[in-house]
mmCIF file of C-alpha atoms in Angstrom:
data_model
loop_
_atom_site.group_PDB
_atom_site.id
_atom_site.type_symbol
_atom_site.label_atom_id
_atom_site.label_comp_id
_atom_site.label_asym_id
_atom_site.label_seq_id
_atom_site.Cartn_x
_atom_site.Cartn_y
_atom_site.Cartn_z
ATOM 1 C CA LEU A 1 158.823 122.330 126.364
ATOM 2 C CA HIS A 2 161.794 123.683 128.348
ATOM 3 C CA ALA A 3 159.927 126.947 128.979
ATOM 4 C CA LEU A 4 156.896 125.016 130.267
ATOM 5 C CA ARG A 5 159.042 122.965 132.665
ATOM 6 C CA SER A 6 160.764 126.115 133.880
ATOM 7 C CA ALA A 7 157.434 127.841 134.486
ATOM 8 C CA SER A 8 156.180 124.717 136.250
ATOM 9 C CA MET A 9 159.157 124.668 138.570
ATOM 10 C CA ARG A 10 158.692 128.376 139.357
ATOM 11 C CA ALA A 11 154.996 127.768 140.148
ATOM 12 C CA LEU A 12 155.837 124.820 142.368
ATOM 13 C CA SER A 13 158.570 126.793 144.159
ATOM 14 C CA TRP A 14 156.180 129.709 144.677
ATOM 15 C CA LEU A 15 153.466 127.443 146.120
ATOM 16 C CA LEU A 16 155.947 125.775 148.471
ATOM 17 C CA LEU A 17 157.201 129.174 149.590
ATOM 18 C CA CYS A 18 153.609 130.293 150.200
ATOM 19 C CA SER A 19 152.944 127.296 152.413
ATOM 20 C CA PHE A 20 155.812 128.391 154.707
ATOM 21 C CA ARG A 21 154.940 132.096 154.726
ATOM 22 C CA GLY A 22 151.218 131.735 155.563
ATOM 23 C CA THR A 23 148.150 132.963 153.776
ATOM 24 C CA SER A 24 149.442 136.501 153.300
ATOM 25 C CA ALA A 25 151.797 135.107 150.669
ATOM 26 C CA LEU A 26 148.786 134.218 148.544
ATOM 27 C CA GLN A 27 147.752 137.856 148.349
ATOM 28 C CA PRO A 28 148.862 139.693 145.216
ATOM 29 C CA SER A 29 151.911 141.895 145.758
ATOM 30 C CA ARG A 30 150.506 144.637 143.532
ATOM 31 C CA PRO A 31 146.917 145.811 143.163
ATOM 32 C CA GLY A 32 145.345 144.429 140.002
ATOM 33 C CA VAL A 33 147.644 141.372 139.869
ATOM 34 C CA SER A 34 145.681 138.137 139.993
ATOM 35 C CA ARG A 35 146.912 134.873 141.466
ATOM 36 C CA ARG A 36 144.326 132.919 139.434
ATOM 37 C CA PRO A 37 146.596 132.105 136.439
ATOM 38 C CA LEU A 38 149.274 130.746 138.751
ATOM 39 C CA LEU A 39 146.803 128.623 140.711
ATOM 40 C CA GLN A 40 145.240 127.324 137.491
ATOM 41 C CA HIS A 41 148.686 126.411 136.204
ATOM 42 C CA ALA A 42 149.552 124.631 139.460
ATOM 43 C CA LEU A 43 146.257 122.753 139.332
ATOM 44 C CA ALA A 44 146.955 121.682 135.753
ATOM 45 C CA LEU A 45 150.345 120.372 136.834
ATOM 46 C CA GLY A 46 148.785 118.314 139.594
ATOM 47 C CA VAL A 47 150.394 120.305 142.401
ATOM 48 C CA LEU A 48 147.000 120.940 143.978
ATOM 49 C CA ALA A 49 145.574 117.506 143.135
ATOM 50 C CA PRO A 50 145.976 115.986 146.629
ATOM 51 C CA GLY A 51 143.622 118.617 148.051
ATOM 52 C CA ALA A 52 141.186 118.057 145.202
ATOM 53 C CA ALA A 53 141.300 114.314 145.838
ATOM 54 C CA ALA A 54 140.537 114.889 149.522
ATOM 55 C CA ALA A 55 137.612 117.136 148.625
ATOM 56 C CA ALA A 56 136.266 114.474 146.259
ATOM 57 C CA ALA A 57 136.611 111.839 148.994
ATOM 58 C CA GLU A 58 134.525 114.004 151.327
ATOM 59 C CA LYS A 59 131.785 114.493 148.702
ATOM 60 C CA LYS A 60 128.345 113.513 149.911
ATOM 61 C CA PRO A 61 126.645 110.662 148.041
ATOM 62 C CA SER A 62 124.022 111.635 145.486
ATOM 63 C CA LEU A 63 120.350 110.954 146.154
ATOM 64 C CA LYS A 64 120.409 108.076 143.672
ATOM 65 C CA GLU A 65 123.381 106.579 145.533
ATOM 66 C CA VAL A 66 121.556 106.921 148.875
ATOM 67 C CA VAL A 67 118.425 105.118 147.655
ATOM 68 C CA ALA A 68 120.527 102.480 145.861
ATOM 69 C CA GLN A 69 122.183 101.741 149.227
ATOM 70 C CA LEU A 70 118.773 101.598 150.949
ATOM 71 C CA ASP A 71 117.467 99.314 148.224
ATOM 72 C CA ALA A 72 120.476 96.983 148.316
ATOM 73 C CA GLY A 73 120.635 96.920 152.119
ATOM 74 C CA THR A 74 117.017 95.961 152.816
ATOM 75 C CA PRO A 75 116.254 92.220 152.690
ATOM 76 C CA LYS A 76 113.230 91.138 150.606
ATOM 77 C CA GLU A 77 111.440 89.733 153.642
ATOM 78 C CA GLU A 78 111.474 93.177 155.301
ATOM 79 C CA ARG A 79 109.772 94.895 152.329
ATOM 80 C CA ASN A 80 105.993 95.391 152.302
ATOM 81 C CA ALA A 81 106.003 93.898 155.829
ATOM 82 C CA HIS A 82 104.944 96.736 158.144
ATOM 83 C CA GLY A 83 102.080 99.206 158.012
ATOM 84 C CA GLU A 84 98.914 99.173 155.938
ATOM 85 C CA LYS A 85 99.079 98.125 152.277
ATOM 86 C CA ALA A 86 96.376 100.657 151.382
ATOM 87 C CA ASP A 87 98.595 103.483 152.693
ATOM 88 C CA HIS A 88 101.963 102.399 151.343
ATOM 89 C CA PHE A 89 101.728 100.198 148.242
ATOM 90 C CA PRO A 90 102.921 101.986 145.069
ATOM 91 C CA GLN A 91 100.284 103.212 142.626
ATOM 92 C CA ILE A 92 101.432 103.384 139.013
ATOM 93 C CA ALA A 93 99.881 105.205 136.058
ATOM 94 C CA PHE A 94 101.161 105.594 132.489
ATOM 95 C CA GLU A 95 100.906 108.634 130.248
ATOM 96 C CA GLY A 96 101.825 109.268 126.630
ATOM 97 C CA GLY A 97 104.005 107.007 124.599
ATOM 98 C CA GLN A 98 106.123 109.048 122.230
ATOM 99 C CA GLY A 99 109.657 110.381 122.229
ATOM 100 C CA GLN A 100 111.302 109.185 125.434
ATOM 101 C CA GLY A 101 108.817 106.343 125.950
ATOM 102 C CA LYS A 102 105.882 106.040 128.311
ATOM 103 C CA LYS A 103 105.763 108.411 131.232
ATOM 104 C CA VAL A 104 105.518 106.428 134.480
ATOM 105 C CA VAL A 105 103.751 108.282 137.300
ATOM 106 C CA PHE A 106 104.380 106.777 140.742
ATOM 107 C CA THR A 107 102.289 107.890 143.712
ATOM 108 C CA VAL A 108 101.881 106.659 147.265
ATOM 109 C CA PRO A 109 98.444 107.040 148.867
ATOM 110 C CA HIS A 110 100.047 107.714 152.265
ATOM 111 C CA GLN A 111 99.476 111.156 153.743
ATOM 112 C CA ASN A 112 102.567 112.764 155.261
ATOM 113 C CA LEU A 113 101.761 114.285 158.613
ATOM 114 C CA SER A 114 104.378 116.359 160.419
ATOM 115 C CA PRO A 115 103.958 115.619 164.126
ATOM 116 C CA PRO A 116 106.568 113.162 165.354
ATOM 117 C CA SER A 117 103.897 110.629 166.312
ATOM 118 C CA PHE A 118 103.024 110.059 162.630
ATOM 119 C CA SER A 119 105.044 108.396 159.912
ATOM 120 C CA TYR A 120 106.096 109.989 156.655
ATOM 121 C CA ILE A 121 107.548 108.909 153.333
ATOM 122 C CA GLU A 122 111.249 109.806 153.312
ATOM 123 C CA TYR A 123 112.213 108.606 149.822
ATOM 124 C CA MET A 124 110.604 107.396 146.606
ATOM 125 C CA TRP A 125 112.443 105.905 143.634
ATOM 126 C CA ILE A 126 111.979 103.972 140.399
ATOM 127 C CA LYS A 127 114.518 101.303 139.484
ATOM 128 C CA ASP A 128 115.157 99.393 136.260
ATOM 129 C CA GLU A 129 115.025 95.709 137.238
ATOM 130 C CA GLU A 130 117.338 94.499 134.473
ATOM 131 C CA SER A 131 120.239 96.884 135.100
ATOM 132 C CA GLY A 132 119.522 97.746 138.733
ATOM 133 C CA ALA A 133 119.914 101.443 137.854
ATOM 134 C CA ILE A 134 117.919 104.010 139.794
ATOM 135 C CA LEU A 135 116.057 105.973 137.099
ATOM 136 C CA THR A 136 114.729 108.684 139.398
ATOM 137 C CA ALA A 137 114.561 109.396 143.107
ATOM 138 C CA ARG A 138 113.204 112.052 145.410
ATOM 139 C CA LYS A 139 113.638 112.863 149.087
ATOM 140 C CA PHE A 140 110.622 114.186 150.973
ATOM 141 C CA ARG A 141 110.107 116.198 154.147
ATOM 142 C CA PRO A 142 107.402 115.325 156.688
ATOM 143 C CA SER A 143 105.359 118.306 155.498
ATOM 144 C CA ASP A 144 105.468 117.473 151.747
ATOM 145 C CA PRO A 145 101.870 116.843 150.635
ATOM 146 C CA ASP A 146 102.365 115.447 147.102
ATOM 147 C CA LEU A 147 104.052 112.061 147.061
ATOM 148 C CA VAL A 148 104.629 111.786 143.300
ATOM 149 C CA ILE A 149 107.643 111.086 141.083
ATOM 150 C CA THR A 150 107.881 110.381 137.365
ATOM 151 C CA ALA A 151 110.235 108.584 134.992
ATOM 152 C CA PHE A 152 110.176 107.345 131.411
ATOM 153 C CA GLY A 153 110.143 103.669 130.494
ATOM 154 C CA SER A 154 110.214 101.651 127.291
ATOM 155 C CA SER A 155 107.473 99.225 126.335
ATOM 156 C CA GLY A 156 108.111 95.889 128.060
ATOM 157 C CA GLN A 157 110.657 97.323 130.483
ATOM 158 C CA ARG A 158 110.437 95.884 134.008
ATOM 159 C CA LEU A 159 110.562 98.575 136.703
ATOM 160 C CA THR A 160 110.235 98.637 140.484
ATOM 161 C CA ALA A 161 108.645 101.559 142.278
ATOM 162 C CA ALA A 162 109.649 101.828 145.933
ATOM 163 C CA SER A 163 109.168 104.166 148.863
ATOM 164 C CA LYS A 164 110.697 104.273 152.322
ATOM 165 C CA ASP A 165 108.537 105.240 155.264
ATOM 166 C CA ASP A 166 110.440 106.412 158.350
ATOM 167 C CA LYS A 167 108.518 103.964 160.577
ATOM 168 C CA PHE A 168 107.222 101.237 158.261
ATOM 169 C CA GLY A 169 110.237 100.668 156.025
ATOM 170 C CA ILE A 170 110.316 99.991 152.299
ATOM 171 C CA TRP A 171 107.217 99.279 150.258
ATOM 172 C CA GLN A 172 107.632 98.312 146.617
ATOM 173 C CA GLY A 173 105.907 96.918 143.564
ATOM 174 C CA THR A 174 107.356 95.618 140.286
ATOM 175 C CA PHE A 175 105.590 96.123 136.955
ATOM 176 C CA ARG A 176 106.097 96.124 133.190
ATOM 177 C CA VAL A 177 105.679 99.246 131.089
ATOM 178 C CA PRO A 178 102.890 98.583 128.549
#
């Protein structure tokens, strides 16, 4: 234990010294000598943790987190309110029924067209109504032709399929898996 503390203090002293001497201090003094073991040791001791915490704080939200925020931030009265139902309302099909459950296939009949004067589907997702968990999500580009995502659901499970159009907002439908 004493040897570990001593090595820890040496690593900490070396890192502090490096911070005053600039980046050249991080270069190995002899060819073939790696600084990796020392940096790994310092990381294990928590010496480099503040930088790791800052990097984690700057981490971009996942796609599921983005659509969960969209879903939570859009009032019910604004959903299915703009645009044509025939172009935006979710279409659901079921396939199979073994292993992971029924495969849920969610499509939107809307056709994405690239020119800025047309609307396009930005996101599609499937959410479990009981838990509120986003089961699957996908981000689309204006030029993406196939507006399809899939997930697996259990018999009787209540799911919501939703899409967000850049001009017409969120369109959704709730259903039960047979």
